[in-house]
Amino acid sequence: HGVDTLEADPSGEGEGSPFGWHDTDGDPGAEHTITRGNNVWSKDDINANNGTDGISADGGAELIFDFPYIFDAPPVEMIEASTVNLFYWNNIIHDLVYVYGFNEEAGNFQENNYGNGGSESDPVNAEAQDGSGTCNANFGTPPDGSNPTMQMYVCDDKDGDFDNLVIVHEYGHGISN
């Protein structure tokens, strides 16, 4: 379900993310160089402590997140690639469903709502390689204004963070809840 490609500037600054994926203040320029932004903060949760000390991939000042997928490597050796894929897909889904009505007033997931209503400070906490389970995934959705959590697990040395259909499925739970 995953494809090993490097996308050039996927954040595109569209309707759902008018200042790009790494913006949180509405001014030009990214506030983060890691897999963190207005819609999602993707980091590992291998230690099953809800990502309080998790690793987020760092793309540097140029925001280049070139962390290749290595076919037979153990999942832990690809944690940066895992968090990048999780960040990418959470943002893609956010921006797609935004144009279909899952916007700020509808309770979408954003740190900054840029004056468009709804409650702020609720981007998705996307936890890659979560150590609290195996062979599954889930999405917990508290009320608007509180951070939802997506937990992706490893199953028999296969990293769920590269199963894009599961990521989309779990985000769908966030929307429906």
XYZ file of N, CA and C in Angstrom:
531
model
N 0.807 -1.204 0.000
C 0.000 0.000 0.000
C 0.843 1.259 0.000
N 2.118 1.135 0.245
C 2.992 2.296 0.249
C 3.778 2.386 -1.041
N 4.185 3.566 -1.381
C 5.005 3.793 -2.566
C 6.224 4.577 -2.117
N 7.396 4.139 -2.539
C 8.634 4.793 -2.143
C 8.967 5.893 -3.145
N 8.399 7.086 -2.916
C 8.683 8.232 -3.771
C 8.994 9.425 -2.891
N 9.678 10.402 -3.455
C 9.959 11.649 -2.757
C 9.134 12.737 -3.419
N 8.182 13.279 -2.682
C 7.310 14.327 -3.203
C 7.999 15.682 -3.072
N 7.871 16.520 -4.093
C 8.455 17.862 -4.068
C 7.403 18.857 -3.595
N 7.628 19.469 -2.440
C 6.751 20.487 -1.860
C 5.286 20.080 -1.857
N 4.947 18.993 -1.162
C 3.558 18.544 -1.178
C 2.605 19.441 -0.398
N 3.116 20.307 0.475
C 2.228 21.092 1.329
C 1.449 22.151 0.572
N 1.887 22.557 -0.581
C 1.163 23.354 -1.528
C 0.366 24.565 -1.084
N 0.203 24.802 0.198
C -0.514 25.971 0.705
C -1.896 26.117 0.084
N -2.693 25.044 0.098
C -4.046 25.080 -0.434
C -5.041 25.598 0.590
N -6.303 25.424 0.283
C -7.382 25.938 1.134
C -7.327 25.393 2.560
N -6.993 24.113 2.729
C -6.952 23.508 4.058
C -5.732 23.871 4.873
N -4.651 24.259 4.216
C -3.406 24.642 4.884
C -2.842 25.879 4.185
N -3.481 27.028 4.370
C -3.131 28.210 3.582
C -1.711 28.732 3.776
N -1.060 28.362 4.872
C 0.309 28.817 5.117
C 1.296 27.657 5.102
N 0.889 26.514 4.580
C 1.738 25.329 4.523
C 1.582 24.448 5.753
N 2.093 23.245 5.650
C 1.918 22.257 6.706
C 2.727 22.546 7.962
N 3.819 23.267 7.853
C 4.690 23.503 9.008
C 4.416 24.832 9.696
N 3.406 25.554 9.272
C 3.046 26.833 9.871
C 2.103 26.625 11.050
N 2.254 27.452 12.072
C 1.288 27.471 13.169
C 0.917 28.888 13.581
N 1.517 29.913 12.958
C 1.217 31.281 13.389
C 0.603 32.164 12.308
N 0.480 31.689 11.095
C -0.131 32.479 10.036
C 0.789 33.482 9.387
N 2.043 33.518 9.783
C 3.037 34.388 9.164
C 3.916 33.550 8.240
N 4.491 34.170 7.197
C 5.361 33.412 6.288
C 6.495 32.706 7.033
N 6.786 31.497 6.611
C 7.872 30.719 7.199
C 7.375 29.652 8.148
N 8.075 28.540 8.141
C 7.723 27.402 8.984
C 8.166 27.628 10.425
N 7.351 27.207 11.360
C 7.730 27.252 12.773
C 8.476 25.990 13.205
N 8.370 24.943 12.422
C 9.009 23.668 12.764
C 9.736 23.120 11.548
N 10.838 22.424 11.778
C 11.530 21.714 10.704
C 11.350 20.211 10.849
N 10.619 19.780 11.872
C 10.345 18.365 12.108
C 8.941 18.047 11.580
N 8.532 16.812 11.749
C 7.206 16.388 11.304
C 6.148 16.889 12.294
N 6.072 18.212 12.361
C 5.116 18.888 13.243
C 4.635 20.155 12.547
N 3.354 20.401 12.637
C 2.799 21.597 12.018
C 1.401 21.880 12.507
N 0.645 22.579 11.701
C -0.677 23.026 12.118
C -1.691 21.902 12.244
N -1.553 20.843 11.459
C -2.570 19.793 11.410
C -2.194 18.516 12.147
N -0.912 18.284 12.333
C -0.461 17.017 12.915
C 0.951 17.167 13.474
N 1.221 16.387 14.522
C 2.581 16.215 15.028
C 2.836 14.722 15.018
N 3.697 14.289 14.122
C 4.019 12.881 13.970
C 5.355 12.581 14.640
N 5.340 11.602 15.541
C 6.551 11.174 16.244
C 6.378 9.720 16.650
N 7.473 9.087 17.018
C 7.344 7.690 17.424
C 6.832 7.594 18.861
N 6.255 6.440 19.160
C 5.847 6.126 20.530
C 6.240 4.681 20.846
N 7.468 4.344 20.460
C 7.972 2.988 20.694
C 7.893 2.623 22.174
N 8.131 3.600 23.049
C 8.128 3.346 24.494
C 6.734 3.323 25.109
N 5.694 3.491 24.307
C 4.305 3.443 24.768
C 4.022 4.454 25.885
N 4.607 5.639 25.764
C 4.358 6.677 26.772
C 3.653 7.882 26.145
N 2.868 7.606 25.111
C 2.113 8.630 24.381
C 3.013 9.677 23.741
N 4.164 9.253 23.290
C 5.041 10.087 22.488
C 5.699 11.248 23.189
N 5.769 11.229 24.516
C 6.336 12.376 25.221
C 7.816 12.570 24.931
N 8.511 11.520 24.527
C 9.925 11.651 24.182
C 10.206 11.091 22.790
N 9.174 11.062 21.958
C 9.284 10.446 20.647
C 10.137 11.220 19.665
N 10.616 10.495 18.664
C 11.439 11.057 17.601
C 10.537 11.533 16.471
N 10.769 12.742 15.996
C 10.143 13.269 14.788
C 11.251 13.466 13.769
N 11.001 13.085 12.531
C 11.997 13.304 11.489
C 12.235 14.794 11.305
N 13.485 15.174 11.050
C 13.841 16.578 10.858
C 14.272 16.789 9.413
N 13.567 17.684 8.725
C 13.875 17.983 7.329
C 14.800 19.164 7.155
N 15.271 19.748 8.278
C 16.163 20.892 8.204
C 15.454 22.136 7.678
N 16.196 23.199 7.536
C 15.637 24.487 7.118
C 14.955 24.423 5.753
N 15.410 23.516 4.900
C 14.814 23.379 3.562
C 13.591 22.463 3.551
N 13.282 21.849 4.702
C 12.144 20.927 4.837
C 12.206 19.793 3.815
N 13.381 19.170 3.724
C 13.566 18.026 2.832
C 13.568 16.768 3.698
N 12.515 15.982 3.571
C 12.321 14.789 4.390
C 12.607 13.551 3.556
N 13.859 13.360 3.226
C 14.298 12.268 2.366
C 14.832 11.133 3.226
N 13.921 10.322 3.737
C 14.263 9.177 4.573
C 13.700 7.940 3.884
N 14.520 7.230 3.115
C 14.003 6.146 2.276
C 13.503 4.949 3.074
N 12.589 4.238 2.457
C 12.091 2.974 2.970
C 13.088 1.887 2.601
N 13.540 1.134 3.572
C 14.493 0.047 3.343
C 13.731 -1.259 3.533
N 13.549 -1.994 2.462
C 12.622 -3.120 2.410
C 12.735 -4.107 3.572
N 13.901 -4.639 3.853
C 14.029 -5.680 4.879
C 14.581 -5.181 6.209
N 14.660 -3.897 6.397
C 15.183 -3.347 7.656
C 14.138 -3.483 8.764
N 14.594 -3.687 9.996
C 13.648 -3.700 11.115
C 12.957 -2.335 11.218
N 11.687 -2.298 11.615
C 10.959 -1.031 11.682
C 11.684 0.079 12.437
N 12.333 -0.255 13.545
C 12.983 0.787 14.346
C 14.073 1.521 13.566
N 14.657 0.875 12.562
C 15.685 1.520 11.739
C 15.093 2.489 10.719
N 13.775 2.485 10.607
C 13.116 3.376 9.654
C 12.169 4.352 10.355
N 12.464 4.696 11.606
C 11.540 5.532 12.364
C 11.326 6.896 11.711
N 12.383 7.481 11.143
C 12.204 8.777 10.481
C 11.282 8.644 9.269
N 11.496 7.622 8.451
C 10.627 7.407 7.291
C 9.191 7.145 7.736
N 9.019 6.433 8.841
C 7.678 6.159 9.367
C 6.965 7.434 9.772
N 7.677 8.313 10.503
C 7.028 9.548 10.949
C 6.750 10.484 9.778
N 7.611 10.458 8.753
C 7.371 11.281 7.565
C 6.115 10.802 6.840
N 5.988 9.505 6.626
C 4.808 8.995 5.927
C 3.532 9.299 6.703
N 3.582 9.145 8.015
C 2.418 9.438 8.856
C 2.068 10.923 8.801
N 3.076 11.780 8.836
C 2.866 13.223 8.727
C 2.255 13.574 7.363
N 2.832 13.029 6.320
C 2.367 13.291 4.957
C 0.901 12.923 4.801
N 0.545 11.693 5.164
C -0.824 11.235 4.941
C -1.835 11.946 5.832
N -1.502 12.253 7.067
C -2.419 13.015 7.918
C -2.691 14.386 7.308
N -1.677 15.030 6.764
C -1.862 16.331 6.130
C -2.648 16.223 4.826
N -2.344 15.235 4.011
C -3.080 15.033 2.757
C -4.571 14.842 3.048
N -4.873 13.977 4.012
C -6.277 13.724 4.347
C -6.923 14.994 4.898
N -6.232 15.691 5.805
C -6.759 16.943 6.357
C -7.147 17.904 5.239
N -6.232 18.114 4.289
C -6.477 19.087 3.229
C -7.574 18.631 2.277
N -7.701 17.335 2.045
C -8.752 16.822 1.173
C -10.132 16.978 1.818
N -10.270 16.530 3.057
C -11.592 16.590 3.687
C -11.987 18.022 4.034
N -11.004 18.908 4.149
C -11.293 20.318 4.410
C -12.183 20.901 3.315
N -11.851 20.620 2.064
C -12.629 21.181 0.957
C -14.024 20.565 0.854
N -14.239 19.443 1.541
C -15.562 18.810 1.562
C -16.342 19.118 2.843
N -15.852 20.082 3.634
C -16.636 20.549 4.770
C -16.116 20.221 6.151
N -15.055 19.405 6.271
C -14.502 19.149 7.600
C -13.498 20.251 7.898
N -14.042 21.437 8.151
C -13.235 22.635 8.368
C -13.242 23.021 9.847
N -12.805 24.224 10.150
C -12.660 24.667 11.534
C -13.989 24.628 12.287
N -15.044 25.151 11.687
C -16.350 25.161 12.354
C -16.908 23.756 12.558
N -16.508 22.822 11.713
C -16.956 21.435 11.826
C -16.111 20.636 12.818
N -15.092 21.283 13.435
C -14.295 20.613 14.465
C -13.060 19.919 13.950
N -12.516 20.376 12.819
C -11.322 19.711 12.297
C -10.135 19.859 13.245
N -9.022 19.311 12.852
C -7.858 19.189 13.724
C -6.777 20.179 13.313
N -6.649 21.309 14.042
C -5.644 22.314 13.729
C -5.153 23.008 14.993
N -3.883 23.367 14.989
C -3.320 24.172 16.073
C -3.861 25.598 16.003
N -3.861 26.175 14.803
C -4.324 27.544 14.589
C -5.455 27.509 13.567
N -6.603 28.027 13.934
C -7.740 28.048 13.010
C -7.791 29.313 12.165
N -6.804 30.162 12.295
C -6.651 31.363 11.468
C -7.920 32.219 11.431
N -8.616 32.279 12.571
C -9.804 33.121 12.679
C -11.049 32.567 12.011
N -11.057 31.281 11.690
C -12.189 30.681 10.968
C -13.165 29.925 11.861
N -13.199 30.225 13.159
C -14.142 29.559 14.061
C -13.615 28.252 14.609
N -14.454 27.571 15.358
C -14.072 26.308 15.977
C -13.043 26.493 17.069
N -12.703 25.422 17.747
C -11.702 25.457 18.807
C -10.330 25.106 18.250
N -9.318 25.806 18.741
C -7.942 25.603 18.280
C -7.183 24.651 19.190
N -5.890 24.542 18.922
C -4.944 23.749 19.719
C -5.288 22.269 19.733
N -5.702 21.751 18.570
C -6.059 20.337 18.526
C -5.568 19.605 17.268
N -4.271 19.774 16.908
C -3.767 18.951 15.806
C -3.668 17.490 16.242
N -3.619 16.594 15.280
C -3.521 15.161 15.558
C -2.145 14.836 16.135
N -2.109 14.101 17.221
C -0.880 13.485 17.718
C -0.807 12.119 17.043
N 0.031 11.996 16.027
C 0.160 10.757 15.271
C 1.373 9.998 15.783
N 1.131 8.842 16.386
C 2.178 8.076 17.060
C 2.600 6.886 16.212
N 3.805 6.975 15.669
C 4.366 5.928 14.824
C 4.947 4.807 15.681
N 4.832 3.584 15.181
C 5.398 2.403 15.846
C 5.048 2.381 17.331
N 3.791 2.652 17.645
C 3.347 2.719 19.039
C 3.563 1.375 19.728
N 4.224 1.418 20.864
C 4.565 0.202 21.595
C 3.473 -0.322 22.499
N 2.316 0.318 22.525
C 1.250 -0.130 23.425
C 0.397 -1.239 22.832
N 0.711 -1.666 21.605
C -0.048 -2.742 20.987
C 0.663 -3.268 19.762
N 0.049 -4.254 19.117
C 0.577 -4.815 17.885
C -0.580 -5.127 16.943
N -0.250 -5.189 15.664
C -1.180 -5.651 14.627
C -2.523 -4.926 14.652
N -2.490 -3.617 14.875
C -3.726 -2.851 14.921
C -3.396 -1.371 14.767
N -4.400 -0.548 14.897
C -4.265 0.899 14.885
C -5.545 1.465 15.482
N -5.496 2.720 15.933
C -6.714 3.340 16.447
C -6.612 4.851 16.353
N -7.745 5.510 16.555
C -7.815 6.971 16.523
C -8.777 7.396 17.623
N -8.254 8.076 18.634
C -9.076 8.592 19.723
C -9.423 10.046 19.477
N -10.708 10.375 19.549
C -11.161 11.728 19.222
C -11.877 12.363 20.413
N -11.191 13.231 21.154
C -11.851 13.985 22.219
C -12.622 15.166 21.628
N -13.301 15.952 22.447
C -14.034 17.118 21.928
C -13.104 18.119 21.239
N -13.689 18.943 20.357
C -12.950 19.974 19.653
C -12.178 20.833 20.644
N -10.917 21.096 20.344
C -10.054 21.866 21.230
C -9.096 21.000 22.021
N -9.259 19.676 21.942
C -8.341 18.729 22.588
C -7.718 17.867 21.494
N -6.457 17.480 21.708
C -5.733 16.739 20.671
C -6.249 15.320 20.486
N -6.636 14.966 19.257
C -6.912 13.570 18.954
C -5.594 12.810 18.816
N -5.647 11.501 18.946
C -4.441 10.678 18.857
C -4.657 9.526 17.890
N -3.741 9.415 16.936
C -3.697 8.267 16.041
C -2.533 7.394 16.494
N -2.812 6.126 16.781
C -1.769 5.184 17.187
C -1.633 4.114 16.113
N -0.416 3.989 15.577
C -0.124 3.000 14.546
C 0.857 1.982 15.134
N 0.596 0.712 14.885
C 1.395 -0.342 15.487
C 2.224 -1.102 14.453
N 3.132 -1.915 14.956
C 3.933 -2.821 14.149
C 3.323 -4.207 14.277
N 3.329 -4.959 13.183
C 2.765 -6.314 13.196
C 3.727 -7.253 12.479
N 4.303 -8.187 13.224
C 5.218 -9.168 12.637
C 6.277 -8.494 11.773
N 6.950 -7.503 12.319
C 8.006 -6.745 11.642
C 7.517 -5.932 10.445
N 6.213 -5.760 10.305
C 5.675 -4.865 9.276
C 5.165 -3.610 9.971
N 5.633 -2.472 9.510
C 5.312 -1.191 10.125
C 4.006 -0.652 9.547
N 2.988 -0.544 10.396
C 1.695 -0.033 9.964
C 1.734 1.396 9.459
N 2.788 2.130 9.789
C 2.914 3.513 9.343
C 3.132 3.630 7.841
N 3.386 2.513 7.177
C 3.532 2.514 5.727
C 2.299 1.942 5.033
N 1.288 1.568 5.800
C 0.040 1.079 5.211
C -0.910 2.262 5.098
N -0.849 2.942 3.974
C -1.587 4.179 3.788
C -3.096 4.002 3.898
N -3.599 2.828 3.524
C -5.034 2.575 3.666
C -5.452 2.558 5.131
N -4.613 2.024 5.994
C -4.926 2.012 7.426
C -4.897 3.436 7.982
N -3.931 4.233 7.548
C -3.858 5.626 8.007
C -5.138 6.369 7.614
N -5.563 6.221 6.360
C -6.789 6.869 5.891
C -7.993 6.360 6.681
N -8.051 5.060 6.897
C -9.143 4.456 7.665
C -9.225 5.045 9.070
N -8.088 5.105 9.746
C -8.074 5.635 11.115
C -8.465 7.110 11.148
N -7.995 7.893 10.195
C -8.372 9.305 10.144
C -9.883 9.435 9.943
N -10.448 8.492 9.188
C -11.898 8.465 9.009
C -12.634 8.311 10.328
N -12.078 7.530 11.254
C -12.671 7.432 12.596
C -12.649 8.789 13.284
N -11.564 9.518 13.104
C -11.475 10.841 13.700
C -12.563 11.775 13.194
N -12.822 11.703 11.909
C -13.862 12.536 11.311
C -15.237 12.123 11.800
N -15.514 10.829 11.786
C -16.859 10.360 12.147
C -17.144 10.514 13.639
N -16.094 10.505 14.443
C -16.311 10.676 15.891
C -16.437 12.137 16.259
